[in-house]
Tab-separated table of C-alpha atoms and ligand atoms in Angstrom:
chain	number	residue	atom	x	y	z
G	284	UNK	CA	32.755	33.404	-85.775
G	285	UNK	CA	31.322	34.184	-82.540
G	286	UNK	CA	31.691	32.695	-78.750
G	287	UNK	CA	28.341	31.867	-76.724
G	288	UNK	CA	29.192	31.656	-73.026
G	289	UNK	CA	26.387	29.731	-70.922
G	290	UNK	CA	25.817	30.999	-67.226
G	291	UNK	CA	28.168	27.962	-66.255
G	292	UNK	CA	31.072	29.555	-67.882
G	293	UNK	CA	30.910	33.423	-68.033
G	294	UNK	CA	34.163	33.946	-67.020
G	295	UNK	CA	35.861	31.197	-69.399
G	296	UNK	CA	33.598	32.223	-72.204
G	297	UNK	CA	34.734	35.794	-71.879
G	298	UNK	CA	38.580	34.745	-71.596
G	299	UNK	CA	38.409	32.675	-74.579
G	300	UNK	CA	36.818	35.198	-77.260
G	301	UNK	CA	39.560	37.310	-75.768
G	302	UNK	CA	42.129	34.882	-76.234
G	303	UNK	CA	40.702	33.860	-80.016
G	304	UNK	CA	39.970	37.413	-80.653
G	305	UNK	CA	36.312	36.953	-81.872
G	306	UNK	CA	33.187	38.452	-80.481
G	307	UNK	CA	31.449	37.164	-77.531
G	308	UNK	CA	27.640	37.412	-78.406
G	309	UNK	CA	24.711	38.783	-76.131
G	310	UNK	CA	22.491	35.626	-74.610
G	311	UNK	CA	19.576	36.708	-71.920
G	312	UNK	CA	19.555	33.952	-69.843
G	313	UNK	CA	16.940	33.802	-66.987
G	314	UNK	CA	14.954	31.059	-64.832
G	315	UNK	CA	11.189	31.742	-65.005
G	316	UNK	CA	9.545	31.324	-61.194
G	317	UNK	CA	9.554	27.300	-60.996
G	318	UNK	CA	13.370	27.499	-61.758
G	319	UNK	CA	13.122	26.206	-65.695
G	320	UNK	CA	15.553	28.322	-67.771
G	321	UNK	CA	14.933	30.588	-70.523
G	322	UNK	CA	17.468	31.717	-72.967
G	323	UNK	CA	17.524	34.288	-76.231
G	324	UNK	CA	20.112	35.017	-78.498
G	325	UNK	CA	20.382	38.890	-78.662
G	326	UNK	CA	22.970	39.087	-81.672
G	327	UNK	CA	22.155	37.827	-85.110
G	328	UNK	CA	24.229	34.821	-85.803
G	329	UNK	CA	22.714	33.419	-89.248
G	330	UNK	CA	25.380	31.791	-91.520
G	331	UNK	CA	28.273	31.934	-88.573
G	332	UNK	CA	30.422	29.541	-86.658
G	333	UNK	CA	29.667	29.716	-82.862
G	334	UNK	CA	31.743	27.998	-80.287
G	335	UNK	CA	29.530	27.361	-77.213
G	336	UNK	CA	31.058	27.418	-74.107
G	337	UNK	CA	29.128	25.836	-70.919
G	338	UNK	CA	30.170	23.371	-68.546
G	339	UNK	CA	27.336	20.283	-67.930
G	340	UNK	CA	27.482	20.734	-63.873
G	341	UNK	CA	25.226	21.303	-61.979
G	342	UNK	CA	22.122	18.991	-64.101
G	343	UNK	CA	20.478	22.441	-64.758
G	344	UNK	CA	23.156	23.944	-66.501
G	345	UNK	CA	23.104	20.761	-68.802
G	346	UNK	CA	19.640	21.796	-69.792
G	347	UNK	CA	20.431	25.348	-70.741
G	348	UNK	CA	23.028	24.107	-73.092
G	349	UNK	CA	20.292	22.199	-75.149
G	350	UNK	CA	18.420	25.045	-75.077
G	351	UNK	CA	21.095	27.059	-76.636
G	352	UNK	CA	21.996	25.183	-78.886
G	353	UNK	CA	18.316	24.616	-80.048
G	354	UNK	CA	18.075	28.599	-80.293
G	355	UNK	CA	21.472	29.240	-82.615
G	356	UNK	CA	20.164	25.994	-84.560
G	357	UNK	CA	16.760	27.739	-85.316
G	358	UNK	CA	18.665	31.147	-85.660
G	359	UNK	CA	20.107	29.145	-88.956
G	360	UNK	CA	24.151	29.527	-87.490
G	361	UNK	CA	26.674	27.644	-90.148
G	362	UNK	CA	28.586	25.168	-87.477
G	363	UNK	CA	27.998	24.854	-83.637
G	364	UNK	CA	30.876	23.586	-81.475
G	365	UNK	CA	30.359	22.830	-77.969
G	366	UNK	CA	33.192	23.380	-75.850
G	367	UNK	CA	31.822	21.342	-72.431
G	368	UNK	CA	34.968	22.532	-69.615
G	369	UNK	CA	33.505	20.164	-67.132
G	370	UNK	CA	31.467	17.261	-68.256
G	371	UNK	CA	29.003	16.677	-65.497
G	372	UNK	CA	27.643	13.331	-65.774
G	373	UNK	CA	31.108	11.189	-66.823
G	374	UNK	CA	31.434	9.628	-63.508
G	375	UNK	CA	29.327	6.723	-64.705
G	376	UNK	CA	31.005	5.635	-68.042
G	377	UNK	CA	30.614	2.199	-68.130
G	378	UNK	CA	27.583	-0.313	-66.879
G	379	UNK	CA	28.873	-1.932	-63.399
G	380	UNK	CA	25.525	-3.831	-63.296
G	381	UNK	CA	23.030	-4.773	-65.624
G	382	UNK	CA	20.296	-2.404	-66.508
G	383	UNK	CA	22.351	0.940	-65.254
G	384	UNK	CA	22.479	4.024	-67.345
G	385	UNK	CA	25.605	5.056	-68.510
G	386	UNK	CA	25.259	8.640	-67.933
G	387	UNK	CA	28.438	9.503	-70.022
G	388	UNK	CA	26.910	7.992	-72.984
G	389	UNK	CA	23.220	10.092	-72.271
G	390	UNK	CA	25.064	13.082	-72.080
G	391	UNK	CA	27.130	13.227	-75.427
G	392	UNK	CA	24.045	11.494	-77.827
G	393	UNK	CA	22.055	14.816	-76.019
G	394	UNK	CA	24.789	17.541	-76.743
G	395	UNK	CA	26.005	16.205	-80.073
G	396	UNK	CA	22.467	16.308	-81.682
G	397	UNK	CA	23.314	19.856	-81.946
G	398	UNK	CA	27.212	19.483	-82.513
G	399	UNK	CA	29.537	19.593	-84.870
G	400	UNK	CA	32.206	19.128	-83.127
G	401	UNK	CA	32.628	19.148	-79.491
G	402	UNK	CA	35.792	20.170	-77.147
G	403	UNK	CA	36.508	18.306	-73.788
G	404	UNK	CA	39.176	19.149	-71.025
G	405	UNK	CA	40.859	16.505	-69.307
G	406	UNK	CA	38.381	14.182	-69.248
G	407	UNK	CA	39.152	11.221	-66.481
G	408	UNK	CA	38.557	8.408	-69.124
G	409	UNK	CA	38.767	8.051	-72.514
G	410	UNK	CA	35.845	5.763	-72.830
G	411	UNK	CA	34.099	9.409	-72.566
G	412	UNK	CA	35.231	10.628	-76.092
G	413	UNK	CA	34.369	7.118	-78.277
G	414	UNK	CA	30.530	8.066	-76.854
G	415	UNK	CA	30.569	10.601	-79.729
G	416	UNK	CA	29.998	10.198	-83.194
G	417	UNK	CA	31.044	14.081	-83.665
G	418	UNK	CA	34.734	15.207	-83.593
G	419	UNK	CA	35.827	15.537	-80.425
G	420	UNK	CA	39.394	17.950	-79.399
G	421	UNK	CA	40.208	16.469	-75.791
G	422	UNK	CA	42.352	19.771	-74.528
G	423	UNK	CA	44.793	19.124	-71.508
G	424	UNK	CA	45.299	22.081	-69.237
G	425	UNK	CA	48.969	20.442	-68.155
G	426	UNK	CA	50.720	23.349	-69.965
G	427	UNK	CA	48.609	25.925	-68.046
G	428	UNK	CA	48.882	24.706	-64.857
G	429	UNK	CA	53.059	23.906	-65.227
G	430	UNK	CA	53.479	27.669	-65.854
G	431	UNK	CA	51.188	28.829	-63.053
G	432	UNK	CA	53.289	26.484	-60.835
G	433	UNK	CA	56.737	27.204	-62.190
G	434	UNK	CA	55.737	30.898	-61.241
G	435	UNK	CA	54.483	28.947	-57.551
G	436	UNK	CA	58.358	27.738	-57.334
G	437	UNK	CA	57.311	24.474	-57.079
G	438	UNK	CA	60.309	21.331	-56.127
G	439	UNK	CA	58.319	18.422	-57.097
G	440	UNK	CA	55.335	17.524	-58.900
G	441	UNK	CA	53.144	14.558	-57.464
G	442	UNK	CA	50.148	12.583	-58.719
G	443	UNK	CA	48.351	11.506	-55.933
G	444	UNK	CA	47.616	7.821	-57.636
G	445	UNK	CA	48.996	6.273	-60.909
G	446	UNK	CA	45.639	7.165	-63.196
G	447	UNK	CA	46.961	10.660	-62.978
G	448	UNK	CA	50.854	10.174	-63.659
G	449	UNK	CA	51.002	11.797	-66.985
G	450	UNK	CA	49.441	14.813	-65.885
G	451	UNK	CA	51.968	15.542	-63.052
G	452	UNK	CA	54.492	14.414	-65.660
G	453	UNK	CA	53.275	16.957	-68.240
G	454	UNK	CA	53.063	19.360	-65.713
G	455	UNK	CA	56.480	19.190	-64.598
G	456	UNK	CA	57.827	18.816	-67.777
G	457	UNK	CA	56.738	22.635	-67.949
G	458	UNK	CA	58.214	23.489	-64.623
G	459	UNK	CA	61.420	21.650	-65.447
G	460	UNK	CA	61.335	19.685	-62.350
G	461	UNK	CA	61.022	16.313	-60.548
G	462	UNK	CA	57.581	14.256	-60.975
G	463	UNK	CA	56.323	10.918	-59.140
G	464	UNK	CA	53.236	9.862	-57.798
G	465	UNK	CA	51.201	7.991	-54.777
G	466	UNK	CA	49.493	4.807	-54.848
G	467	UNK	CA	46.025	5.310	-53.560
G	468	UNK	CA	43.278	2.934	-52.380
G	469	UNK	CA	40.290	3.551	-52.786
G	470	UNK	CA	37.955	3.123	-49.293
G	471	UNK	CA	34.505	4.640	-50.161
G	472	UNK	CA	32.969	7.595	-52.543
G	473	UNK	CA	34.918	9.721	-50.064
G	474	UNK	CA	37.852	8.624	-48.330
G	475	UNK	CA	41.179	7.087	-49.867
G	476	UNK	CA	44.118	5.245	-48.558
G	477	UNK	CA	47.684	6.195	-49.420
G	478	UNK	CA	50.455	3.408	-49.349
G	479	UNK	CA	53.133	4.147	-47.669
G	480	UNK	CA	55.926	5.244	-49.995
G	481	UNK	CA	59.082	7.193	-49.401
G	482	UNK	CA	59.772	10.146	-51.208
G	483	UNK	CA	62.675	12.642	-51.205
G	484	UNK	CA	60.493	15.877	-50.093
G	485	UNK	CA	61.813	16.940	-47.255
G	486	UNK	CA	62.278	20.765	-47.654
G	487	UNK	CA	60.506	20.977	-50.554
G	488	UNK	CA	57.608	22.827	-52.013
G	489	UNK	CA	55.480	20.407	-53.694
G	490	UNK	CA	52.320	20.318	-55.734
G	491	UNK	CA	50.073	17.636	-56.086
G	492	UNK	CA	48.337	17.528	-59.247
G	493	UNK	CA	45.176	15.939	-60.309
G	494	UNK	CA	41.946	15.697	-62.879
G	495	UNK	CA	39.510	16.500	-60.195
G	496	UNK	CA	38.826	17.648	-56.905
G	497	UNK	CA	35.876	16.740	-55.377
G	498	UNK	CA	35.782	15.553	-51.438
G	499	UNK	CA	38.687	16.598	-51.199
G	500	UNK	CA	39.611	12.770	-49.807
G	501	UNK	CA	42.542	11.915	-52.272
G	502	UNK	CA	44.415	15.322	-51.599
G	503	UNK	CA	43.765	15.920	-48.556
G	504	UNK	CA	45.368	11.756	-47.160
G	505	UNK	CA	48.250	12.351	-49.896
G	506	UNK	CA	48.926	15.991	-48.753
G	507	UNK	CA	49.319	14.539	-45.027
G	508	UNK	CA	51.581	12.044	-46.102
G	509	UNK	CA	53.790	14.325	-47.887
G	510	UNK	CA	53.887	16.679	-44.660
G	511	UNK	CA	54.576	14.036	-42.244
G	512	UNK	CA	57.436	13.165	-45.124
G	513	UNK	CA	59.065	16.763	-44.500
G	514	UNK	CA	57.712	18.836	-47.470
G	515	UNK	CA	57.951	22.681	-46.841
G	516	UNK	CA	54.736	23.387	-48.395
G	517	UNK	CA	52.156	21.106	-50.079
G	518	UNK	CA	49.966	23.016	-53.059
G	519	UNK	CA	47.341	21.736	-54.515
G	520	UNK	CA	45.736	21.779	-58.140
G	521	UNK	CA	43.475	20.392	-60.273
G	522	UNK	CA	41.554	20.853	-63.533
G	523	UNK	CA	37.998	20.453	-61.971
G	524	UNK	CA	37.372	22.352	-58.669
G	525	UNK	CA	34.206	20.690	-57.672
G	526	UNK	CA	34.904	21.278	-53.814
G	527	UNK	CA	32.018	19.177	-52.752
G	528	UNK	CA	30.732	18.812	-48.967
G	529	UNK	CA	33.399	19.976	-46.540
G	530	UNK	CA	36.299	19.181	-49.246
G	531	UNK	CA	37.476	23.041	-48.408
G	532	UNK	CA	37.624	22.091	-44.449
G	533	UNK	CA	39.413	18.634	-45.410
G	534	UNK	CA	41.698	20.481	-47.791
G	535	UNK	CA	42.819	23.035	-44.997
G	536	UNK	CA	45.928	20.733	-44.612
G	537	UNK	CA	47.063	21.853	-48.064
G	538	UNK	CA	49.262	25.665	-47.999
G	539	UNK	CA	46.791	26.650	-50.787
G	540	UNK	CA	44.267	25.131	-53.335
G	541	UNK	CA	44.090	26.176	-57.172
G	542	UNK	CA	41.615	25.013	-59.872
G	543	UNK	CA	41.230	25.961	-63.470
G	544	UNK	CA	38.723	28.384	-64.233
G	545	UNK	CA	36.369	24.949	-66.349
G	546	UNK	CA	34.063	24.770	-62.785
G	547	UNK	CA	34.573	28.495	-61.882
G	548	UNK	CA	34.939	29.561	-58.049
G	549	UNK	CA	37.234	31.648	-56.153
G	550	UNK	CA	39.594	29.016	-56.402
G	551	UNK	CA	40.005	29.419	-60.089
G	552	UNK	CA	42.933	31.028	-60.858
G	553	UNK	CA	44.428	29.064	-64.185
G	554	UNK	CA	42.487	29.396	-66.940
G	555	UNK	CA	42.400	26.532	-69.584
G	556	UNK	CA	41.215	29.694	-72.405
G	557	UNK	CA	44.747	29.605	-74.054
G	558	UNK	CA	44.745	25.934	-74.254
G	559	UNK	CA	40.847	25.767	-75.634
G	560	UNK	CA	42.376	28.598	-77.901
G	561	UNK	CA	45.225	26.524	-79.057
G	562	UNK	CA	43.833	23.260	-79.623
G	563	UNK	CA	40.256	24.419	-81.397
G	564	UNK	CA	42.225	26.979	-83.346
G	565	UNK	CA	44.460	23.961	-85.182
G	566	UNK	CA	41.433	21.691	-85.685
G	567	UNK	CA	39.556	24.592	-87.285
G	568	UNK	CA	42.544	25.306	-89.932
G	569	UNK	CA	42.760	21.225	-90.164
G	570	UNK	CA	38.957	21.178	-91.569
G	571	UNK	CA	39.497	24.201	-93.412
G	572	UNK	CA	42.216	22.939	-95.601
Z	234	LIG	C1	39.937	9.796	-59.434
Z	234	LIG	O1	40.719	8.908	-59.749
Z	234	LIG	C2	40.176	11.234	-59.782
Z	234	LIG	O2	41.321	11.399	-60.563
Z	234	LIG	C3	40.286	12.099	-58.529
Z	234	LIG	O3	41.437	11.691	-57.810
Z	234	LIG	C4	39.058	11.969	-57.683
Z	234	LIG	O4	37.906	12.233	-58.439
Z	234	LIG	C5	39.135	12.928	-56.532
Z	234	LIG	O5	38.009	12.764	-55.737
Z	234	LIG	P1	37.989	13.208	-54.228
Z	234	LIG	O6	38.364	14.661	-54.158
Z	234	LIG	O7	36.562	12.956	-53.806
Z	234	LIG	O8	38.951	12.341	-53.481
């Protein structure tokens, strides 16, 4: 078995055939002068298992996953799973209005033409994972990020709107403390309302937990309103650093901002490798029995 990281996910890639203990194969990947990518397999993979690694974000890093996969398939490998850490494209996952795409659905009938199975991390909606016809491991990163912020001292986990509840739940399961979470409303693509709620924080160092960060709107209104509550220090951290715009500037109210390493940035100091490790390491003994 081998590990193929994608330019998206070097770092990941890297961390997980550590983590698995199998090899991480050679892949020249360059962009020829009108930006189109080219990619080679270096190693000789005919007749193994390869677990892909390569997050779908930005679009062109979508396309260099179909072209990897089309290279191990003509290379004759035995099974291909794609391990996608951030699914670009699963914001629109259902049709609002007649005749829209529903770029979730796009995306997974591309990358499971060339899957046998494919490996997710907390994906916002399930609707996302009945798109395949493949297997699909949906890995949660909760167990990662409770350690990282049990070693943070955290007082209190919070999820900054109901939709992510069982995350902050799971996460403070694994820091052994308090959980509970904001109601948000929702004003435009990038700014959020947060109800007014009262919460025992004074004092404390919290951490606000959630799937994704991308404006930076929903942590940025809940971490004022925990501040102006009387927390010590307000962390924040999130599966998917996307950091778009000025979400770092919004975010500056926060003590510090952490992401996983599935959209990697300086930011990304958890990685989800064990929990990829764990989760893809029982399905393969599952199919193998
Ligand atoms: C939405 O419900 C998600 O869980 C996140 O809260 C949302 O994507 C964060 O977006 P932003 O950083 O733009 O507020």
């Amino acid at each position: 078995m081998f590990i193929v990281g994608g330019s998206a996910s070097k770092a990941l890639s890297a961390a997980l055939a550590a983590e698995m203990g199998i090899k991480l194969a050679q892949v020249e990947i360059r962009r020829f002068p009108d930006g189109e990518a080219y990619v080679r397999i270096l190693d000789d993979l005919k007749g193994e298992d390869v677990v892909l690694v390569q997050t779908t974000h930005p679009d062109e890093k979508l396309v260099e996953l179909l072209l990897i996969q089309d290279a191990l398939r003509e290379m004759g490998v035995r099974r291909i799973i794609t391990v996608v850490p951030y699914y670009g494209y699963a914001r629109q996952d259902r049709p609002f209005q007649k005749g829209e795409a529903v770029s979730a659905r796009a995306v997974a009938r591309m990358i499971e033409m060339q899957s046998d199975a494919v490996v997710l991390v907390d994906v916002h909606s399930r609707l996302l994972i009945d798109y395949f016809t493949v297997p699909v491991i949906h890995v949660s990163s909760m167990y990662e990020i409770g350690n990282f912020l049990k070693e943070e001292g955290i007082d209190m986990v919070i999820a900054p709107d109901k939709g992510a509840v069982e995350r902050a739940k799971a996460a403070a399961e694994v820091v052994g403390c308090h959980w509970d979470h904001l109601e948000k409303i929702r004003i435009d693509g990038s700014n959020v309302r947060i109800a007014p709620k009262n919460l025992v924080v004074s004092g404390m160092k919290v951490a606000i937990v959630d799937d994704i960060i991308s404006t930076g709107g929903t942590i940025a209104t809940a971490a004022e309103q925990l501040k102006s509550q009387g927390a010590s220090s307000v962390i924040a951290v999130c599966t998917h650093g996307l950091f778009s715009g000025n979400a770092m500037e919004r975010l500056r109210v926060c003590d510090a901002v952490y992401s996983c390493d599935t959209l990697e940035s300086k930011r990304s100091a958890i990685s989800v490798a064990p929990a990829i490790s764990r989760d893809l390491t029982a399905f393969l003994s599952a199919v193998s029995e």
